[in-house]
PDB file of C-alpha atoms in Angstrom:
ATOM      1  CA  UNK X   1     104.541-109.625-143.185  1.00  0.00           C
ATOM      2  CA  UNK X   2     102.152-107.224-145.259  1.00  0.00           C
ATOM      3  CA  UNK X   3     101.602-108.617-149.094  1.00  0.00           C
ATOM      4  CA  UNK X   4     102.453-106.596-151.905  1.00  0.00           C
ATOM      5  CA  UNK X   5      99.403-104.726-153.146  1.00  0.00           C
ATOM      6  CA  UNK X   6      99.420-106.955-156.540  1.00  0.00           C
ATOM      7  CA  UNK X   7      99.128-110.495-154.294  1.00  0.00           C
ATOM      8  CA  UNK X   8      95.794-110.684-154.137  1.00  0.00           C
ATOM      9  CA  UNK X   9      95.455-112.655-151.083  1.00  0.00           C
ATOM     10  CA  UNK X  10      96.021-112.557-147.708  1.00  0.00           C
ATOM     11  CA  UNK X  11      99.088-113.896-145.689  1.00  0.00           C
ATOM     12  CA  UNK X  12      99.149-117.682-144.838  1.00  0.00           C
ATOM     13  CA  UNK X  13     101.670-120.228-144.383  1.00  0.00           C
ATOM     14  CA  UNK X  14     103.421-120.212-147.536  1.00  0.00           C
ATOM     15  CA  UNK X  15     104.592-116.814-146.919  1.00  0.00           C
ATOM     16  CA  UNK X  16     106.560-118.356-143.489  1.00  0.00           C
ATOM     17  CA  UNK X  17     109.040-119.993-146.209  1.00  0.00           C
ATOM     18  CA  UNK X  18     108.669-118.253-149.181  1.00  0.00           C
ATOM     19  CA  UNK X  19     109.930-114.667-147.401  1.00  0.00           C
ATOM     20  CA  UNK X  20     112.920-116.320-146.626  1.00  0.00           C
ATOM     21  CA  UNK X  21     116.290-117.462-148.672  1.00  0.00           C
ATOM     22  CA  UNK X  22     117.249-120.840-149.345  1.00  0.00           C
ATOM     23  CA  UNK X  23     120.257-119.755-147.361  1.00  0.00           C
ATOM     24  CA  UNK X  24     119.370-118.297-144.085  1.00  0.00           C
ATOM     25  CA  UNK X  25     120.662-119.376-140.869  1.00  0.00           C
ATOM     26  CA  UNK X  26     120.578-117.459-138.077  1.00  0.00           C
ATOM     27  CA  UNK X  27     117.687-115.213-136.660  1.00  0.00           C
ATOM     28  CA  UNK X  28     117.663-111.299-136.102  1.00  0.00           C
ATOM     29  CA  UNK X  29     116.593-109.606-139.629  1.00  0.00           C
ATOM     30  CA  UNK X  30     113.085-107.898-139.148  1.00  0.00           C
ATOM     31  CA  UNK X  31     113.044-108.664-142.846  1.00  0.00           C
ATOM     32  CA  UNK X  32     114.398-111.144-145.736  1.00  0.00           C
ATOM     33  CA  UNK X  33     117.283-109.732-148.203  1.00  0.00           C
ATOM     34  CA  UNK X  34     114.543-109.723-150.998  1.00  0.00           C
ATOM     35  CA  UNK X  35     117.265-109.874-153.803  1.00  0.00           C
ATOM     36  CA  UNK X  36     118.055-113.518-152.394  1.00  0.00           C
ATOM     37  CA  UNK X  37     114.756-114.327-152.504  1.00  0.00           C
ATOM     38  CA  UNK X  38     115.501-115.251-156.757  1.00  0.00           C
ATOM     39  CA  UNK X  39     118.183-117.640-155.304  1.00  0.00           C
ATOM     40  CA  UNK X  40     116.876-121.705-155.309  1.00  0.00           C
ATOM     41  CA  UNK X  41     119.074-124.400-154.220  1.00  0.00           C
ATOM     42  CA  UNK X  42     119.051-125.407-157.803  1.00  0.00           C
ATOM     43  CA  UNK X  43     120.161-122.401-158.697  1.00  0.00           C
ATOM     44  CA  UNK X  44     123.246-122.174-156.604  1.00  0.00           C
ATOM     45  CA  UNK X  45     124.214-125.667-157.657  1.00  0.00           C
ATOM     46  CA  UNK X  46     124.209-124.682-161.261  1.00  0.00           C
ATOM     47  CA  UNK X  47     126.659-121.297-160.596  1.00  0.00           C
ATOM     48  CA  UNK X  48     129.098-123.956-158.643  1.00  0.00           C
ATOM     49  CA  UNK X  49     128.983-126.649-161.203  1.00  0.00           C
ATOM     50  CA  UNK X  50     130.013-123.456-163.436  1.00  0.00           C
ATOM     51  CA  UNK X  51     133.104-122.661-161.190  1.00  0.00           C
ATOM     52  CA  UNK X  52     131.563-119.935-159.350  1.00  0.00           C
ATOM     53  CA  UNK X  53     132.630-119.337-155.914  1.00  0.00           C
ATOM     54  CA  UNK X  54     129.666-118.717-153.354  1.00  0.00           C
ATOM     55  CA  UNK X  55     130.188-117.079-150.059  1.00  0.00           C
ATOM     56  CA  UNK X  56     127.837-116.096-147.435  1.00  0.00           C
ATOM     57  CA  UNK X  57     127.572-113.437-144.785  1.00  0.00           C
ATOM     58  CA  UNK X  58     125.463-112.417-142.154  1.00  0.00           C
ATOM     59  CA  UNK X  59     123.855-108.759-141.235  1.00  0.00           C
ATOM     60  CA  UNK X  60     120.714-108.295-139.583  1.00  0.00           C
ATOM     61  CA  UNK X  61     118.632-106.040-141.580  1.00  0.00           C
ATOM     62  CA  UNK X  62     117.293-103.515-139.275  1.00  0.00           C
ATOM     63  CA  UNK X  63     114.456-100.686-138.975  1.00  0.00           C
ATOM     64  CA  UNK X  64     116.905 -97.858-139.960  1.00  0.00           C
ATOM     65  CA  UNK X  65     117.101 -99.675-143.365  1.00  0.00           C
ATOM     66  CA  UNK X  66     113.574 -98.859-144.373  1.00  0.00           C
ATOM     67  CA  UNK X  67     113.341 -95.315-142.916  1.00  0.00           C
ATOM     68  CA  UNK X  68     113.162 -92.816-145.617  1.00  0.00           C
ATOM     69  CA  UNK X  69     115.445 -89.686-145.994  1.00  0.00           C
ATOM     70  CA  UNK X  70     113.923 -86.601-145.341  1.00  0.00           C
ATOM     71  CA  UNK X  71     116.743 -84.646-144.675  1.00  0.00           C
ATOM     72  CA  UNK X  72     116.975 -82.554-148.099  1.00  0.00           C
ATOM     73  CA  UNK X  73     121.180 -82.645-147.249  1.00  0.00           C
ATOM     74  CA  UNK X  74     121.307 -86.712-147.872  1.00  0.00           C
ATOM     75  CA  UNK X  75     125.328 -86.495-146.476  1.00  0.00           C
ATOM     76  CA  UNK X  76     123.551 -85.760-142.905  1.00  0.00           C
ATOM     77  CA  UNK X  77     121.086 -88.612-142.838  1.00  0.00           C
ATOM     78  CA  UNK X  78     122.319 -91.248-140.069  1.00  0.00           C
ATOM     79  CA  UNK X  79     122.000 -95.291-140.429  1.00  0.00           C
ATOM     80  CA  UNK X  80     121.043 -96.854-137.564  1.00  0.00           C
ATOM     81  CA  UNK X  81     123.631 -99.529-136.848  1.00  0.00           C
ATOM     82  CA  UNK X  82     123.042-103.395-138.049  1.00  0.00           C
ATOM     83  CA  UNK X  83     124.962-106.434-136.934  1.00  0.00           C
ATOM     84  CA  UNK X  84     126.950-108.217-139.040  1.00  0.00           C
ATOM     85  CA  UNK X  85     129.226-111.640-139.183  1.00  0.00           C
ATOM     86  CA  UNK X  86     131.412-112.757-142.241  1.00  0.00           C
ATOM     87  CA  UNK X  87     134.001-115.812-142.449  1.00  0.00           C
ATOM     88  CA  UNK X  88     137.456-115.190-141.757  1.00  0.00           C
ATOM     89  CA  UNK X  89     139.343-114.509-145.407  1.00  0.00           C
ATOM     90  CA  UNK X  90     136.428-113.257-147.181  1.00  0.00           C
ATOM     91  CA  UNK X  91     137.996-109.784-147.685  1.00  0.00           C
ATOM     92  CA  UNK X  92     141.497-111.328-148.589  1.00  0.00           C
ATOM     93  CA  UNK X  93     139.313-113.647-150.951  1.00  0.00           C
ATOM     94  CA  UNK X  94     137.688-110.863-152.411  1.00  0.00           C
ATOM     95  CA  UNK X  95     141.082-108.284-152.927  1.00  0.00           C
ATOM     96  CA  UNK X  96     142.759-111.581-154.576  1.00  0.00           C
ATOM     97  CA  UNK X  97     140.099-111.947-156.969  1.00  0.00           C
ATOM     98  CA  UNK X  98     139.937-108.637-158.186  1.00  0.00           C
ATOM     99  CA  UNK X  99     143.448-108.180-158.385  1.00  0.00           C
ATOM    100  CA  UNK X 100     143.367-111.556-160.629  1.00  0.00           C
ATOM    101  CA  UNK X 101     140.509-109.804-162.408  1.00  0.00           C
ATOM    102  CA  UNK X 102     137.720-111.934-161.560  1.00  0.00           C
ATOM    103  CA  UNK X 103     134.417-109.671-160.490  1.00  0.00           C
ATOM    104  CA  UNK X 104     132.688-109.731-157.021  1.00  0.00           C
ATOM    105  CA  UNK X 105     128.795-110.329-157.290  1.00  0.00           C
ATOM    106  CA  UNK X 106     126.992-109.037-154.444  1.00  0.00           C
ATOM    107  CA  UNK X 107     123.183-110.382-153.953  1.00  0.00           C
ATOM    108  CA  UNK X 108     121.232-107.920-152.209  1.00  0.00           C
ATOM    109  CA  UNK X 109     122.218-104.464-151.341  1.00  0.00           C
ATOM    110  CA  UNK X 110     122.570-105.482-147.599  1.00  0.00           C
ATOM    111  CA  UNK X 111     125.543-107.886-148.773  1.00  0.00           C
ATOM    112  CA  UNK X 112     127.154-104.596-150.639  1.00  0.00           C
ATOM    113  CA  UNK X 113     126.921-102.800-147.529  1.00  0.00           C
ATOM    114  CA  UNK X 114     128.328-105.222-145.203  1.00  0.00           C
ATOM    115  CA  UNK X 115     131.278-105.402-148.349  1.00  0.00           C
ATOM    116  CA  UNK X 116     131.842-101.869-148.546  1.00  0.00           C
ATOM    117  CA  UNK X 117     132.177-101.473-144.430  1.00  0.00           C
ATOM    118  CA  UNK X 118     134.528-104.031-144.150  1.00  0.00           C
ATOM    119  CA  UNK X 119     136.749-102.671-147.292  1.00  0.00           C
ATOM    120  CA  UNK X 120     136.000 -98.972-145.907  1.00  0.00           C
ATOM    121  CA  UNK X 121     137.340-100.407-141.949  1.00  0.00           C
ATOM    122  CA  UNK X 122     133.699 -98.330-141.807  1.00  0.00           C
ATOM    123  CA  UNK X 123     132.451-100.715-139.173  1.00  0.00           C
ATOM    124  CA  UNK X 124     132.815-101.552-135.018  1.00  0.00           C
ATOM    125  CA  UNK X 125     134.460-104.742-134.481  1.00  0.00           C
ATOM    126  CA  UNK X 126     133.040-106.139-131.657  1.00  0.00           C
ATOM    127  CA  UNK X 127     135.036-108.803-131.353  1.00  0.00           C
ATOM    128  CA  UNK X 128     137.814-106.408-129.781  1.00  0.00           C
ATOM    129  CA  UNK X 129     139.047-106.275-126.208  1.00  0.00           C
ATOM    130  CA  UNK X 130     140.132-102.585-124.789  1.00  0.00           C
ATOM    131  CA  UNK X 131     138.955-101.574-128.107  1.00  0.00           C
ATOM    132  CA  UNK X 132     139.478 -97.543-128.974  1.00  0.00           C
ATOM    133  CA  UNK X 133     138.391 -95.441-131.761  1.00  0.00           C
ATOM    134  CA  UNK X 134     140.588 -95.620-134.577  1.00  0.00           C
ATOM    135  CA  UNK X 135     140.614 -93.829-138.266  1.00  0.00           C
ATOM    136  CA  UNK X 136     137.600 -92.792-139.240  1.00  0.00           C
ATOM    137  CA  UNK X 137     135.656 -93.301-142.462  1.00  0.00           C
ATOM    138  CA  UNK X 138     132.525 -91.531-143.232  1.00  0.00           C
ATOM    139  CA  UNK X 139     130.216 -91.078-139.909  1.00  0.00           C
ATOM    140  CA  UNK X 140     131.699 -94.158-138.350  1.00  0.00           C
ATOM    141  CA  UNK X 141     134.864 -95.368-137.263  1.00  0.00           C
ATOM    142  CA  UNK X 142     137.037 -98.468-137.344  1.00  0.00           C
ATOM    143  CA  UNK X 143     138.163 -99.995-133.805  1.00  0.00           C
ATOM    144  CA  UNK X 144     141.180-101.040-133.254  1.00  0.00           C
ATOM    145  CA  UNK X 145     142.211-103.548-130.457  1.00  0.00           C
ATOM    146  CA  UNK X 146     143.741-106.780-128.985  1.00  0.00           C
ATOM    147  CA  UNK X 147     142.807-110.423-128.135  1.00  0.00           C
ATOM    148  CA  UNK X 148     141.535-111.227-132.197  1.00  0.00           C
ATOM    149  CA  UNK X 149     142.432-114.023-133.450  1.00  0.00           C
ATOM    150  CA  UNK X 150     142.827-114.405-137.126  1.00  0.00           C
ATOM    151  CA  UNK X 151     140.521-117.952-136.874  1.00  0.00           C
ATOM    152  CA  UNK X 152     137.699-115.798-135.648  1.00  0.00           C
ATOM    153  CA  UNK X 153     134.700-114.868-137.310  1.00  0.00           C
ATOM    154  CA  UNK X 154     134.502-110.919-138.027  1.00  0.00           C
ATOM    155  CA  UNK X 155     131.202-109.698-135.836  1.00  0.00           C
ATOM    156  CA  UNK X 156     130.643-106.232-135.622  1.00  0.00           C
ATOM    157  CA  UNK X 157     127.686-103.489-136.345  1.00  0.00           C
ATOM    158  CA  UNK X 158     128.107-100.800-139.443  1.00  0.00           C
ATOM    159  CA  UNK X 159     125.912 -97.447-140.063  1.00  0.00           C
ATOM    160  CA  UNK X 160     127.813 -96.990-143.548  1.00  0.00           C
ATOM    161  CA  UNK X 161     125.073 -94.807-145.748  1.00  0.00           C
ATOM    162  CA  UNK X 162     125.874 -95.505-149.158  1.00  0.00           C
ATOM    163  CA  UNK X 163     124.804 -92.942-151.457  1.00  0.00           C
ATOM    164  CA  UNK X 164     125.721 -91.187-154.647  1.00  0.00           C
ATOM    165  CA  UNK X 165     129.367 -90.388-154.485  1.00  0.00           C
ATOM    166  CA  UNK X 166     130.849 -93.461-152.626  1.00  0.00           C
ATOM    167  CA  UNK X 167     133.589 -95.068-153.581  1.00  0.00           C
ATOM    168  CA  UNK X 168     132.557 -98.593-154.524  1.00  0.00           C
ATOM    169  CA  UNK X 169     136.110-100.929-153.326  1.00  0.00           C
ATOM    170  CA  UNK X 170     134.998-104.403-153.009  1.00  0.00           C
ATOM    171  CA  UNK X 171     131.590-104.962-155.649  1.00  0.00           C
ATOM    172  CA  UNK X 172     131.784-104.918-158.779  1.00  0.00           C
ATOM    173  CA  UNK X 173     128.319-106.046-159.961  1.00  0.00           C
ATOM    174  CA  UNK X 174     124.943-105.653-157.903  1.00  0.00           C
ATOM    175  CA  UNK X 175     121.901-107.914-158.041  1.00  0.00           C
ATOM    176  CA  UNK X 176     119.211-106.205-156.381  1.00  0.00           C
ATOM    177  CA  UNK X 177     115.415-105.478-156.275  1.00  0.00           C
ATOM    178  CA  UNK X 178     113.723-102.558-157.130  1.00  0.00           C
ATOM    179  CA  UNK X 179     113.402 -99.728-154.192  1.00  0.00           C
ATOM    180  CA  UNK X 180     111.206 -97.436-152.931  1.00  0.00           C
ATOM    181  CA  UNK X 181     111.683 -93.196-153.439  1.00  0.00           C
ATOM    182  CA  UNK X 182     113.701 -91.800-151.054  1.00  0.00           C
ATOM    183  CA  UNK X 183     114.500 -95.408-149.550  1.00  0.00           C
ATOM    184  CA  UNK X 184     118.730 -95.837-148.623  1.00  0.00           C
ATOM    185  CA  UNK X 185     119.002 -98.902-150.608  1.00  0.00           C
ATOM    186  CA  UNK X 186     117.367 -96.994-153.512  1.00  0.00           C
ATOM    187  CA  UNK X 187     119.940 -94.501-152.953  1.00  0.00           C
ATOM    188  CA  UNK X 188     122.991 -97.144-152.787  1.00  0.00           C
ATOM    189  CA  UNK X 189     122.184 -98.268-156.265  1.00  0.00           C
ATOM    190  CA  UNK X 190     121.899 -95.128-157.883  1.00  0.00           C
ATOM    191  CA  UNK X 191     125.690 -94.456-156.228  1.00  0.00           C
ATOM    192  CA  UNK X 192     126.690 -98.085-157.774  1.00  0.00           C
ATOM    193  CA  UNK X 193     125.093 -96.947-161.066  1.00  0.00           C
ATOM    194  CA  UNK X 194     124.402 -93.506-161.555  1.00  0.00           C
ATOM    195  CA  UNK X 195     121.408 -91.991-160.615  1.00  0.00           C
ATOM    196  CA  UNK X 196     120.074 -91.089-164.228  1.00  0.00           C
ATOM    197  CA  UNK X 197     120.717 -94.536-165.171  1.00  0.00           C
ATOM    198  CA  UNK X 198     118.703 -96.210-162.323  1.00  0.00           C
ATOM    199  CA  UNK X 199     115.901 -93.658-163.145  1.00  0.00           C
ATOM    200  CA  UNK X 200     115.718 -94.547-166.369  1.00  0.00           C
ATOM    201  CA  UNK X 201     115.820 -97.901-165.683  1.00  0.00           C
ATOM    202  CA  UNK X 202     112.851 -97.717-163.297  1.00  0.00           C
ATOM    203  CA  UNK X 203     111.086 -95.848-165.278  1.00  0.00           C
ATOM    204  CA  UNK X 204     111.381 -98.628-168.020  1.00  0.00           C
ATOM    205  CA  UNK X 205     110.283-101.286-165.265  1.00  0.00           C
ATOM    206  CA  UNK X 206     107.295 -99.573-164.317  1.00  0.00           C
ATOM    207  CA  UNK X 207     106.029 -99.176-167.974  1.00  0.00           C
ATOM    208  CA  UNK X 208     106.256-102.981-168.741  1.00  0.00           C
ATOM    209  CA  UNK X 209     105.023-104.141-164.963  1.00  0.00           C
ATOM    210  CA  UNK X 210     107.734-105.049-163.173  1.00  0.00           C
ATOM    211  CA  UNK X 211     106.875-105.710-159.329  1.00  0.00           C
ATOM    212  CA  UNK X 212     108.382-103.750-156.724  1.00  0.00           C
ATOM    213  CA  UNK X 213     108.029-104.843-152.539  1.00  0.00           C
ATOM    214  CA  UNK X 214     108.699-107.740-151.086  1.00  0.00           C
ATOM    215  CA  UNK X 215     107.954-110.302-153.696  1.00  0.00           C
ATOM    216  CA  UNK X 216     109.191-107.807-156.413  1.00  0.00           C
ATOM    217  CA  UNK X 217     112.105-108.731-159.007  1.00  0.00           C
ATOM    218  CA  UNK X 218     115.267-108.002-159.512  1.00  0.00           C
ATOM    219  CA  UNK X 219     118.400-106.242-161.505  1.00  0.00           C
ATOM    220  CA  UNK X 220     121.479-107.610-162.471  1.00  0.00           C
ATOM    221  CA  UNK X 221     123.784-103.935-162.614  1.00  0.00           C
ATOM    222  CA  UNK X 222     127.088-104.642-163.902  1.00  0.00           C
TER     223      UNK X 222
END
């Protein structure tokens, strides 16, 4: 993994557990979520001494999440599809919440995507036998199918783009790192936030030295 350019040092051993939540469990990321990287076992303790309720998910970040946009018409740029798992009643978890007017934190913007897909039925479910296309929403489509069983895990691969203009129906708060120009998960939080706003804000970061990249820190948008 290449250092930041304000690490002066090279790569060594610490880097094999430091790029890497306190919280990871399964291999196939080319990269860590870097907004979990803030997240110590401490930490998470403390929020579920408070009465906060944690819940984790899987997707494996791939290349397509670091290419830049370059085509001027953002609505035509294509994700390329990542894998994903969550626990059975997370979505049901999440709608009950909201409707009881708690807020849904998402860490990373990889965790608001996987969110958003599910909430969207943006997604493949590849846990479906004699699957077939069903409704479609945005450039990919739900399947629909037989032989689930409500037990199961969800596993499936989305290509939801998030960008300015989506409809944001299971986050309500985003803690998340600071991006690179013309980057998608730049993109998603100027759609959670307002572009203007996340301008600003970078703008502010960058005059009092904030760190962007891999070891870079974070923003709490609510």
């Amino acid at each position: 993994m290449p250092l930041p350019p304000y690490i002066k040092r090279k790569p060594d051993k610490r880097d094999r557990s430091w790029y890497q939540t306190v919280y990871a469990a399964k291999e196939g990321s080319i990269a860590a979520p870097t907004a979990g990287l803030h997240f110590t076992e401490k930490l998470l303790k403390e929020l579920g001494s408070m009465g906060v309720i944690i819940k984790k998910l899987t997707l494996h970040v791939g290349i397509g999440t670091f290419m830049p946009v370059k085509n001027p018409h953002i609505g035509n740029h294509r994700m390329e599809p990542e894998e994903f798992e969550v626990e059975p009643g997370l979505i049901d978890l999440i709608k009950k919440r909201r409707k009881a007017g708690g807020r849904i934190f998402a860490v990373g913007t990889t965790t608001t995507r996987t969110i958003e897909s599910l909430m969207n039925g943006h997604y493949k479910d590849c846990r479906l036998k004699n699957a077939k296309p069903g409704p479609e929403s945005g450039s990919g489509q739900a399947l629909t199918g037989t032989g689930v069983q409500g037990s199961e895990k969800i596993r499936g691969t989305t290509d939801l783009f998030i960008y300015p203009g989506h409809r944001f129906r299971g986050v309500d708060c985003l803690i998340t790192n600071f991006h690179l120009p013309k980057s998608t998960p730049l993109m998603l939080a100027s759609a959670f936030a307002d572009r203007e706003k996340i301008l600003t804000a970078y703008r502010k970061a960058i005059a009092s030295g904030y760190r962007f990249f891999s070891y870079g820190d974070a923003m709490l948008i609510l």
